[in-house]
Amino acid sequence: MLRIYQNTYRRTAKKAVVYSTKVVCCNHSTLCKITMQPRRNGAGDQWEQHHNRNHEHFLLAGNQARGWTIPPHSRGYGMFVVRILKGALKLRYLVLGGAIGGGVSLSKKYEDWKEGLPDMKWLEDALPQGERWSQFSRNLIEVGSIVKNAIEIDPRLKQLGEDKMSEWRSWFDNRLDDAIEAADYQGNQIVETKEDIKSKATVAALGIPADESRKKYEKLQSQVETLQTEIMNVQIKYQKELEKMEKENRELRQQYLILKTNKKTTAKRIKKSLIDMYSEVLDELSGYDTGYTMADHLPRVVVVGDQSSGKTSVLESIAKARIFPRGSGEMMTRAPVKVTLAEGPYHVAQFRDTDREYDLTKESDLADLRREVEFRMRASVRGGKTVSNEVIAMTVKGPGLQRMVLVDLPGIISTMTVDMASDTKDSIHQMTKHYMSNPNAIILCIQDGSVDAERSNVTDLVMQCDPLGRRTIFVLTKVDLAEELADPDRIRKILSGKLFPMKALGYYAVVTGRGRKDDSIDAIRQYEEDFFKNSKLFHRRGVIMPHQVTSRNLSLAVSDRFWKMVRETIEQQADAFKATRFNLETEWKNNFPRLRESGRDELFDKAKGEILDEVVTLSQISAKKWDDTLTIKLWEKLSNYVFENVYLPAAQSDSFNTMVDIKLRQWAEQALPAKSVEAGWEALQQEFISLMERAKKAHDHDGVFDQLKAAVVDEAIRRHSWEDKAIDMLRVIQLNTLEDRFVHDKTEWDQAVKFLENSVNTKLVQTEETLSQMFGPGPWTRFAQWKSLTQDQQKRRSVKGELDKILKNDLKHLPSLSYDELTTVRKNLQRDNVEVDTDYIRQTWFPVYRKHFLQQALQRAKDCRKAYYLYTQQGSECEVSCSDVVLFWRIQQVIKVTGNALRQQVINREARRLDKEIKAVLDEFSDDEERKAHLLTGKRVQLAEELIKVRQIQEKLEEFINSLNQEK
């Protein structure tokens, strides 16, 4: 007896392929595994025979071991039953797999077979139908019962079969119980889940050992579970980070709003340092420009020296940071750089006009700062110049910094290169003298110790500005190189003030580096200290005092001298500014007693408000006012085209109305919409300018704004353009309007007649002016004004006389003269001794015929005044030709609908768009100080600017003095 635990099948069309089968013998615990190849065409039956022999062997051995005896015939019957059961079990899987896999195939085969059957409708006539078919079925059943009763089975055979079946059933039940007990006894019962069966089947199909496959499967499953867990953890982590960032964003936004709201109050609460207050005073003075004799005599440290003498490096040593760009022999300092040094907890730098702070402890911020300094220097140089007077102001704060204000100037040069401006040398000399001429400025004279003293240019300039040396501090740089190159005695003479004729308060020697761009300030200072500790030059004879060396001692000395100078002179400078303020206020009261002192910024804001008020007034203009203005502008733009390209050409043709329709449609599809938009824009511009002109006539008008307002309006109008989609919209409206060719009522007819008369009269006046210029004044004018005709005017009059004869004979003459008519006119004039050519005659004919045509058109318009009802009854066959009136009625309707559409666009869109353009222009002008100074001019503005500036400086000086006295 076998217990089958696993079968794996692969079902194909009409085939069942068995790959592996595991069986357990009934009488032993050996697990047999048979691996098979697909059986085809009856081959492969050997495995079954082999298994049967083995099975019988094991079965017999097992029974003999237990002491059982099996008769030979019973053994044959048993094997027969086993084969039947095995076939039944095999058939179960074959049927189950075939039912699923073959169901679809069977259904498809059935459909194909059904379609391939021949037409069997002919059997409907041959086979019985209805009651006849039922009777036929009953007859067949009766025949079947008769045959069954007639055939009887032998009772002995039947009894023998039943006895055998009961014996086989009993024997099979006993064998099944024995097999179960044997399996339970040996503990080899196997319980497998569906997943195990599936995995074993897969492994058996691939030919992999069971243990190895299970390990790999478990390993892969654990890896998948680990990856899923990691992915989940990462998702949870990112979700938490996202929630955290959102929360921080909300908190930062809240803090930003609070800071923005309390910005002004917070600034007032912060107490400024003493050096910051003094630096602000100097910043105000740097922008102070006046015609009055008010010089800036406030103390500051002016750093001067020859180019590449190391003055910038000295300043960096004092500031303890490499804040300036460096070059190899080229000019790097191109503008004055004002550096305010102050003590603070963090080592940072900041420009006066920005809020960004550069962390000087970070190399990246230092690089950004140097790039910004270089950019500002190059941006300050304009107009082909090499150097500039524009001051670059920055503040450097840090622990241990000495409080002072230093100004680094471009190095003095002796020879100019080809890439420099021609006035570079003189500009640098003048700039240096200007800063050193301040009687309260401290001059920090930088001398390169590695070059000969005779090559120095700066010492002569310093001696000219400070001959007694009362405010000069001499600094010898690069003494590490000088020790190797120069005579030691010569260096001692320089530092003792015995070599140069100039005098100084003190002499100092410093080392500003080893010539390496990447060295930090700490490395440079350490190198400097080590040099002076070990230098034979400064220790052999003991001539130089210790306080005369190192950058640290230099910065202390300069700071002490700076504050001493400030305390000695600040009161005097404050009194000078107070006197200047008093003089300016007195001059203002004498010239403008009823006006307050308003600077350019305040005046600009006031002008901005007035301009924007006028834009608001523009949207309040009535619809009737817009309609009248747009109608006038539209006819001004369109009238010339109507007469020259529509009316006159149509009058020359035989079919007036057809020609008019063609001309009007071409016009509406091409030029009319664009001309209409142009007319609308001119109307908008006209109304806005008229509002501005009307505001000038107000009793409270201030003429100081006129130039600024005109510039803003002109710039906004130049930038503004009509919306593009307006042209397409107008084209559709105008084409639809021109399709109407019938005047609807008497009122419109009268309006069209009046419109025609006014238009013709206007053209007639213009034509008469042209004729007056061509033919000269009339007899009365010549008599009253003592004028005479020119020779050309006399010829023109002679030609006009002949042309008038032609028009008198043919009132409906065509616009052009024929060849015969030209010949006749020329011959008639020759009899009067007047020689003219045909072109001369044609030039005279055009205005003459234009006047004749317009007079006829005016007469037709008068005839059509009362012809409306006749027109409505007879239409185009009317006795009075009124096609002119219908044409001008159509033109009038187009102007009306176009004006209405343009008015809506102006009110709804274009006025607001113009408002935006004006605001944009005002914003640009507000940031452009040069433009404001150019547009807001006059003695009133200049005097107010001077007074406001001096008042600010004087107030800051008083604030600084109070803080300075408190520090004492």
Coordinates of C-alpha atoms in Angstrom, one line a residue, residues 70-519:
I70 CA 0.3 -14.3 2.5
P71 CA -1.1 -16.9 0.2
P72 CA 0.1 -16.6 -3.4
H73 CA -3.3 -16.0 -4.9
S74 CA -4.1 -13.4 -2.2
R75 CA -0.8 -11.7 -3.1
G76 CA -1.8 -11.5 -6.8
Y77 CA -5.2 -10.2 -5.8
G78 CA -3.6 -7.6 -3.6
M79 CA -1.3 -6.3 -6.3
F80 CA -4.2 -6.1 -8.7
V81 CA -6.1 -3.9 -6.2
V82 CA -3.1 -1.7 -5.7
R83 CA -2.7 -1.2 -9.4
I84 CA -6.4 -0.3 -9.6
L85 CA -6.1 2.2 -6.7
K86 CA -2.9 3.7 -8.1
G87 CA -4.6 4.2 -11.5
A88 CA -7.6 5.7 -9.8
L89 CA -5.5 8.2 -7.8
K90 CA -3.5 9.1 -10.9
L91 CA -6.7 9.5 -12.9
R92 CA -7.9 11.9 -10.2
Y93 CA -5.0 14.4 -10.8
L94 CA -5.2 13.9 -14.6
V95 CA -8.9 14.7 -14.5
L96 CA -8.5 17.6 -12.2
G97 CA -5.7 19.2 -14.2
G98 CA -7.3 18.4 -17.6
A99 CA -10.7 19.8 -16.4
I100 CA -9.1 23.2 -16.0
G101 CA -6.5 23.3 -18.8
G102 CA -8.6 21.4 -21.3
G103 CA -11.9 23.2 -20.6
V104 CA -10.8 26.3 -22.5
S105 CA -9.3 24.1 -25.3
L106 CA -12.4 22.0 -25.4
S107 CA -14.7 25.1 -25.6
K108 CA -12.5 26.5 -28.5
K109 CA -12.5 23.1 -30.3
Y110 CA -16.2 22.8 -29.9
E111 CA -16.7 26.3 -31.5
D112 CA -14.4 25.4 -34.4
W113 CA -16.1 22.0 -34.8
K114 CA -19.5 23.6 -34.8
E115 CA -18.5 26.1 -37.4
G116 CA -17.1 23.4 -39.6
L117 CA -20.3 21.2 -39.6
P118 CA -22.3 21.1 -42.8
D119 CA -25.7 22.7 -43.0
M120 CA -28.1 20.1 -41.5
K121 CA -31.3 22.0 -42.0
W122 CA -32.4 19.4 -44.5
L123 CA -32.8 17.0 -41.6
E124 CA -35.7 19.0 -40.2
D125 CA -37.8 17.8 -43.0
A126 CA -36.6 14.2 -42.8
L127 CA -36.8 13.7 -39.0
P128 CA -40.1 13.5 -37.2
Q129 CA -41.2 16.7 -35.4
G130 CA -43.4 17.4 -32.4
E131 CA -45.8 14.6 -31.4
R132 CA -44.2 12.2 -33.9
W133 CA -40.8 12.6 -32.2
S134 CA -42.3 12.0 -28.7
Q135 CA -44.0 8.8 -29.9
F136 CA -40.7 7.6 -31.4
S137 CA -38.8 8.2 -28.0
R138 CA -41.4 6.2 -26.1
N139 CA -41.1 3.3 -28.5
L140 CA -37.3 3.2 -28.0
I141 CA -37.7 3.0 -24.2
E142 CA -40.1 0.1 -24.5
V143 CA -37.7 -1.7 -26.7
G144 CA -34.9 -1.2 -24.1
S145 CA -37.0 -2.7 -21.3
I146 CA -37.9 -5.7 -23.4
V147 CA -34.2 -6.4 -24.2
K148 CA -33.2 -6.1 -20.5
N149 CA -35.8 -8.6 -19.4
A150 CA -34.8 -11.0 -22.1
I151 CA -31.1 -11.1 -21.0
E152 CA -30.5 -12.6 -17.6
I153 CA -27.1 -13.1 -15.7
D154 CA -26.3 -16.5 -14.2
P155 CA -26.9 -16.4 -10.4
R156 CA -23.8 -18.4 -9.7
L157 CA -21.6 -16.0 -11.4
K158 CA -23.3 -13.1 -9.7
Q159 CA -22.8 -14.8 -6.2
L160 CA -19.2 -15.6 -7.0
G161 CA -18.5 -11.9 -7.9
E162 CA -20.1 -10.6 -4.8
D163 CA -18.1 -13.0 -2.5
K164 CA -14.8 -12.0 -4.2
M165 CA -15.6 -8.3 -3.8
S166 CA -16.3 -8.6 -0.1
E167 CA -13.1 -10.6 0.4
W168 CA -11.0 -8.0 -1.5
R169 CA -12.6 -5.2 0.5
S170 CA -11.9 -6.9 3.9
W171 CA -8.3 -7.6 2.9
F172 CA -7.7 -4.0 1.7
D173 CA -9.1 -2.6 4.9
N174 CA -6.7 -4.8 7.0
R175 CA -3.7 -3.8 4.9
L176 CA -4.5 -0.1 5.2
D177 CA -4.8 -0.3 9.0
D178 CA -1.4 -2.1 9.2
A179 CA 0.3 0.5 7.0
I180 CA -1.1 3.3 9.2
E181 CA 0.1 1.7 12.4
A182 CA 3.5 1.0 11.0
A183 CA 3.9 4.7 9.9
D184 CA 2.8 5.9 13.3
Y185 CA 5.0 3.5 15.1
Q186 CA 8.2 4.6 13.3
G187 CA 7.4 8.4 13.6
N188 CA 7.8 9.1 9.9
Q189 CA 4.5 10.7 9.4
I190 CA 5.0 13.8 7.3
V191 CA 2.7 16.9 7.5
E192 CA 3.2 19.4 4.8
T193 CA 1.5 22.7 4.2
K194 CA 0.5 24.0 0.8
E195 CA 3.5 26.3 0.7
D196 CA 5.9 23.4 1.4
I197 CA 4.3 21.3 -1.3
K198 CA 4.7 24.2 -3.8
S199 CA 8.3 24.9 -2.9
K200 CA 9.3 21.2 -3.1
A201 CA 7.6 20.8 -6.4
T202 CA 9.6 23.8 -7.7
V203 CA 12.8 22.4 -6.3
A204 CA 12.1 19.0 -7.8
A205 CA 11.4 20.6 -11.1
L206 CA 14.7 22.5 -11.0
G207 CA 16.7 19.5 -9.8
I208 CA 18.0 21.3 -6.6
P209 CA 18.5 19.3 -3.4
A210 CA 15.7 19.8 -0.8
D211 CA 17.9 21.0 2.1
E212 CA 19.8 23.5 0.0
S213 CA 16.7 24.9 -1.6
R214 CA 15.0 25.3 1.7
K215 CA 18.0 27.2 3.1
K216 CA 18.1 29.5 0.0
Y217 CA 14.4 30.0 0.2
E218 CA 14.5 30.9 3.9
K219 CA 17.5 33.2 3.3
L220 CA 15.8 35.0 0.5
Q221 CA 12.6 35.3 2.5
S222 CA 14.5 36.8 5.4
Q223 CA 16.3 39.3 3.1
V224 CA 13.0 40.4 1.7
E225 CA 11.5 40.9 5.2
T226 CA 14.6 42.8 6.2
L227 CA 14.4 45.1 3.2
Q228 CA 10.7 45.7 3.8
T229 CA 11.5 46.6 7.4
E230 CA 14.2 49.1 6.4
I231 CA 12.0 50.7 3.8
M232 CA 9.3 51.2 6.4
N233 CA 11.7 52.7 8.8
V234 CA 13.1 55.1 6.2
Q235 CA 9.6 56.2 5.3
I236 CA 8.8 56.8 9.0
K237 CA 12.0 58.7 9.4
Y238 CA 11.4 61.0 6.4
Q239 CA 7.9 61.6 7.5
K240 CA 9.0 62.7 10.9
E241 CA 11.7 65.0 9.3
L242 CA 9.1 66.5 7.0
E243 CA 6.7 67.2 9.9
K244 CA 9.6 68.7 11.8
M245 CA 10.6 71.0 8.9
E246 CA 7.1 72.1 8.4
K247 CA 6.8 73.0 12.0
E248 CA 10.1 74.9 11.9
N249 CA 9.0 76.7 8.8
R250 CA 5.8 77.9 10.5
E251 CA 7.8 79.1 13.5
L252 CA 10.3 80.9 11.3
R253 CA 7.6 82.6 9.3
Q254 CA 6.0 83.8 12.5
Q255 CA 9.3 85.2 13.8
Y256 CA 9.8 86.9 10.4
L257 CA 6.5 88.6 10.6
I258 CA 7.2 89.7 14.2
L259 CA 10.6 91.1 13.2
K260 CA 9.2 92.8 10.2
T261 CA 6.5 94.5 12.3
N262 CA 8.9 95.6 15.0
K263 CA 11.8 96.4 12.8
K264 CA 11.8 100.1 13.5
T265 CA 11.2 99.8 17.2
T266 CA 13.9 97.1 17.5
A267 CA 16.5 99.3 15.7
K268 CA 15.8 102.1 18.2
R269 CA 16.3 99.9 21.2
I270 CA 19.8 98.7 20.1
K271 CA 22.5 100.9 21.5
K272 CA 25.1 101.6 18.9
S273 CA 28.8 101.5 19.7
L274 CA 30.9 104.7 19.8
I275 CA 32.9 103.8 16.7
D276 CA 29.7 102.9 14.8
M277 CA 28.2 106.3 15.6
Y278 CA 31.4 108.0 14.4
S279 CA 31.5 106.0 11.3
E280 CA 27.9 107.0 10.4
V281 CA 28.9 110.6 10.7
L282 CA 31.7 110.0 8.2
D283 CA 29.3 108.2 5.9
E284 CA 27.0 111.2 5.9
L285 CA 29.9 113.4 5.1
S286 CA 31.0 111.3 2.2
G287 CA 27.8 112.1 0.4
Y288 CA 27.8 115.7 1.4
D289 CA 28.1 118.0 -1.6
T290 CA 27.6 121.7 -1.2
G291 CA 28.7 125.0 -2.7
Y292 CA 29.3 126.4 0.7
T293 CA 32.8 126.6 2.2
M294 CA 32.3 123.7 4.6
A295 CA 35.2 121.3 4.7
D296 CA 35.2 117.9 6.3
H297 CA 37.9 118.1 9.1
L298 CA 36.8 115.1 11.2
P299 CA 39.7 112.7 12.2
R300 CA 40.3 109.5 10.3
V301 CA 43.4 107.3 9.6
V302 CA 44.6 107.7 6.0
V303 CA 46.7 104.9 4.7
V304 CA 49.1 106.1 2.0
G305 CA 52.1 104.5 0.3
D306 CA 53.6 103.6 -3.0
Q307 CA 52.0 100.8 -5.1
S308 CA 52.8 97.3 -3.8
S309 CA 54.4 98.8 -0.7
G310 CA 52.3 96.6 1.6
K311 CA 49.8 99.2 2.8
T312 CA 46.8 97.0 2.2
S313 CA 48.6 94.2 4.1
V314 CA 49.2 96.5 7.0
L315 CA 45.5 97.3 7.1
E316 CA 44.6 93.6 7.0
S317 CA 47.0 92.9 9.9
I318 CA 45.3 95.6 12.0
A319 CA 41.9 94.2 11.0
K320 CA 43.1 90.6 11.7
A321 CA 41.6 89.3 8.4
R322 CA 42.6 89.1 4.7
I323 CA 39.7 91.1 3.4
F324 CA 41.1 92.7 0.3
P325 CA 41.8 91.2 -3.2
R326 CA 45.4 90.5 -4.1
G327 CA 47.3 90.8 -7.4
S328 CA 50.7 90.2 -8.7
G329 CA 52.1 93.7 -9.2
E330 CA 48.9 95.1 -10.7
M331 CA 46.8 97.9 -9.2
M332 CA 44.1 96.4 -7.0
T333 CA 43.0 99.4 -4.9
R334 CA 41.1 101.6 -7.4
A335 CA 38.9 103.5 -5.0
P336 CA 39.0 104.7 -1.4
V337 CA 38.0 102.0 1.1
K338 CA 36.8 103.2 4.5
V339 CA 37.1 100.4 7.0
T340 CA 35.6 100.9 10.5
L341 CA 37.2 98.7 13.1
A342 CA 35.2 97.9 16.2
E343 CA 35.3 95.3 19.0
G344 CA 32.7 92.6 19.0
P345 CA 32.1 89.0 20.1
Y346 CA 32.3 87.6 16.5
H347 CA 34.8 88.3 13.8
V348 CA 32.5 89.6 11.0
A349 CA 32.5 92.2 8.2
Q350 CA 29.6 94.0 6.6
F351 CA 29.2 96.7 3.9
R352 CA 27.3 99.8 4.8
D353 CA 24.5 99.4 2.2
T354 CA 23.8 95.6 2.7
D355 CA 22.6 93.4 5.6
R356 CA 24.8 90.5 4.9
E357 CA 27.5 89.7 7.4
Y358 CA 30.7 87.9 6.3
D359 CA 32.1 85.4 8.8
L360 CA 35.8 86.1 8.7
T361 CA 36.6 82.8 10.4
K362 CA 35.4 80.9 7.3
E363 CA 37.5 80.8 4.2
S364 CA 34.4 80.7 2.0
D365 CA 33.1 84.0 3.4
L366 CA 36.5 85.6 3.1
A367 CA 36.6 84.6 -0.6
D368 CA 33.1 86.1 -1.1
L369 CA 34.1 89.3 0.7
R370 CA 37.2 89.7 -1.5
R371 CA 35.2 89.2 -4.6
E372 CA 32.6 91.7 -3.5
V373 CA 35.3 94.3 -2.8
E374 CA 36.9 93.8 -6.2
F375 CA 33.5 94.0 -7.9
R376 CA 32.6 97.3 -6.1
M377 CA 36.0 98.8 -7.0
R378 CA 35.6 97.9 -10.7
A379 CA 32.0 99.1 -10.7
S380 CA 33.0 102.4 -9.3
V381 CA 35.4 103.1 -12.2
R382 CA 33.4 104.7 -15.1
G383 CA 34.1 106.6 -18.2
G384 CA 37.4 104.9 -19.0
K385 CA 39.0 106.0 -15.7
T386 CA 41.4 103.9 -13.8
V387 CA 40.7 105.1 -10.3
S388 CA 37.5 106.5 -8.7
N389 CA 36.7 108.9 -5.8
E390 CA 33.6 106.9 -4.8
V391 CA 34.1 105.6 -1.3
I392 CA 33.5 101.9 -0.5
A393 CA 32.5 101.7 3.2
M394 CA 32.6 98.5 5.3
T395 CA 32.7 97.6 9.0
V396 CA 34.9 94.9 10.6
K397 CA 34.1 93.7 14.1
G398 CA 36.0 91.2 16.2
P399 CA 37.4 90.4 19.6
G400 CA 40.5 92.4 20.4
L401 CA 40.2 94.9 17.5
Q402 CA 41.2 98.5 18.1
R403 CA 38.4 101.0 17.5
M404 CA 39.3 103.4 14.6
V405 CA 38.4 104.4 11.1
L406 CA 40.9 103.8 8.3
V407 CA 40.8 104.8 4.7
D408 CA 42.9 102.8 2.3
L409 CA 43.8 104.8 -0.8
P410 CA 45.2 103.7 -4.2
G411 CA 49.0 103.3 -4.2
I412 CA 51.1 106.2 -5.6
I413 CA 52.7 105.4 -9.0
S414 CA 55.6 106.9 -10.7
T415 CA 55.0 105.4 -14.2
M416 CA 51.8 104.6 -16.0
T417 CA 51.1 101.6 -18.1
V418 CA 49.3 101.5 -21.5
D419 CA 46.1 100.2 -20.0
M420 CA 45.7 103.1 -17.6
A421 CA 43.9 106.3 -18.3
S422 CA 46.1 109.3 -19.1
D423 CA 45.2 111.2 -15.9
T424 CA 45.6 108.2 -13.5
K425 CA 48.9 109.5 -11.9
D426 CA 47.5 113.0 -11.3
S427 CA 44.2 111.6 -10.1
I428 CA 45.9 109.5 -7.5
H429 CA 48.1 112.4 -6.3
Q430 CA 45.1 114.7 -6.0
M431 CA 43.0 112.1 -4.1
T432 CA 45.9 111.4 -1.7
K433 CA 46.5 115.2 -1.1
H434 CA 42.8 115.7 -0.6
Y435 CA 42.6 113.2 2.2
M436 CA 46.0 114.2 3.8
S437 CA 45.1 117.9 3.7
N438 CA 42.5 117.3 6.4
P439 CA 44.3 119.0 9.4
N440 CA 42.8 116.3 11.7
A441 CA 43.6 113.3 9.6
I442 CA 46.2 110.8 10.9
I443 CA 48.6 109.9 8.1
L444 CA 49.8 106.3 8.1
C445 CA 52.8 106.5 5.8
I446 CA 53.8 103.0 4.4
Q447 CA 57.4 102.5 3.1
D448 CA 58.6 99.4 1.5
G449 CA 61.8 98.2 3.3
S450 CA 62.9 95.9 0.5
V451 CA 63.5 98.8 -2.0
D452 CA 65.8 101.8 -1.9
A453 CA 64.5 104.7 0.1
E454 CA 65.4 107.1 -2.7
R455 CA 62.7 105.5 -4.9
S456 CA 60.0 106.4 -2.5
N457 CA 57.3 108.8 -3.8
V458 CA 55.0 108.9 -0.8
T459 CA 57.4 110.6 1.6
D460 CA 57.5 113.8 -0.5
L461 CA 53.7 114.0 -0.5
V462 CA 53.5 113.4 3.2
M463 CA 56.1 116.0 3.9
Q464 CA 54.2 118.6 1.9
C465 CA 50.9 118.0 3.8
D466 CA 52.5 117.5 7.2
P467 CA 55.9 119.1 7.3
L468 CA 56.2 119.0 11.1
G469 CA 55.1 115.4 11.4
R470 CA 52.5 116.1 14.1
R471 CA 50.0 113.7 12.7
T472 CA 52.2 111.2 10.7
I473 CA 53.1 107.7 11.7
F474 CA 55.8 106.0 9.6
V475 CA 55.7 102.3 9.0
L476 CA 58.5 100.3 7.4
T477 CA 57.2 97.0 5.8
K478 CA 58.9 93.9 4.6
V479 CA 61.8 94.2 7.0
D480 CA 62.4 90.5 6.8
L481 CA 63.5 91.1 3.2
A482 CA 65.3 94.3 4.1
E483 CA 67.5 92.4 6.7
E484 CA 68.9 90.3 3.8
L485 CA 69.2 93.0 1.2
A486 CA 69.8 96.4 2.9
D487 CA 72.5 97.8 5.1
P488 CA 71.5 97.3 8.7
D489 CA 72.7 100.8 9.6
R490 CA 70.5 102.3 6.9
I491 CA 67.4 100.5 8.3
R492 CA 68.2 101.8 11.8
K493 CA 68.5 105.4 10.4
I494 CA 65.1 105.0 8.7
L495 CA 63.4 103.8 11.9
S496 CA 65.1 106.5 14.0
G497 CA 63.9 109.3 11.6
K498 CA 67.4 110.3 10.4
L499 CA 67.3 109.2 6.8
F500 CA 64.2 110.9 5.4
P501 CA 63.8 114.7 5.7
M502 CA 60.1 114.1 6.8
K503 CA 59.2 114.0 10.4
A504 CA 56.7 111.7 12.2
L505 CA 55.2 111.0 15.6
G506 CA 56.5 107.5 15.6
Y507 CA 58.4 104.9 13.5
Y508 CA 57.3 101.2 13.3
A509 CA 58.6 98.1 11.6
V510 CA 56.3 95.3 10.6
V511 CA 56.3 92.1 8.7
T512 CA 53.1 91.5 6.6
G513 CA 53.8 88.0 5.3
R514 CA 56.1 85.7 3.5
G515 CA 54.8 86.5 0.0
R516 CA 52.3 83.7 0.1
K517 CA 48.7 84.4 -0.9
D518 CA 47.2 81.5 1.1
D519 CA 48.8 82.4 4.4

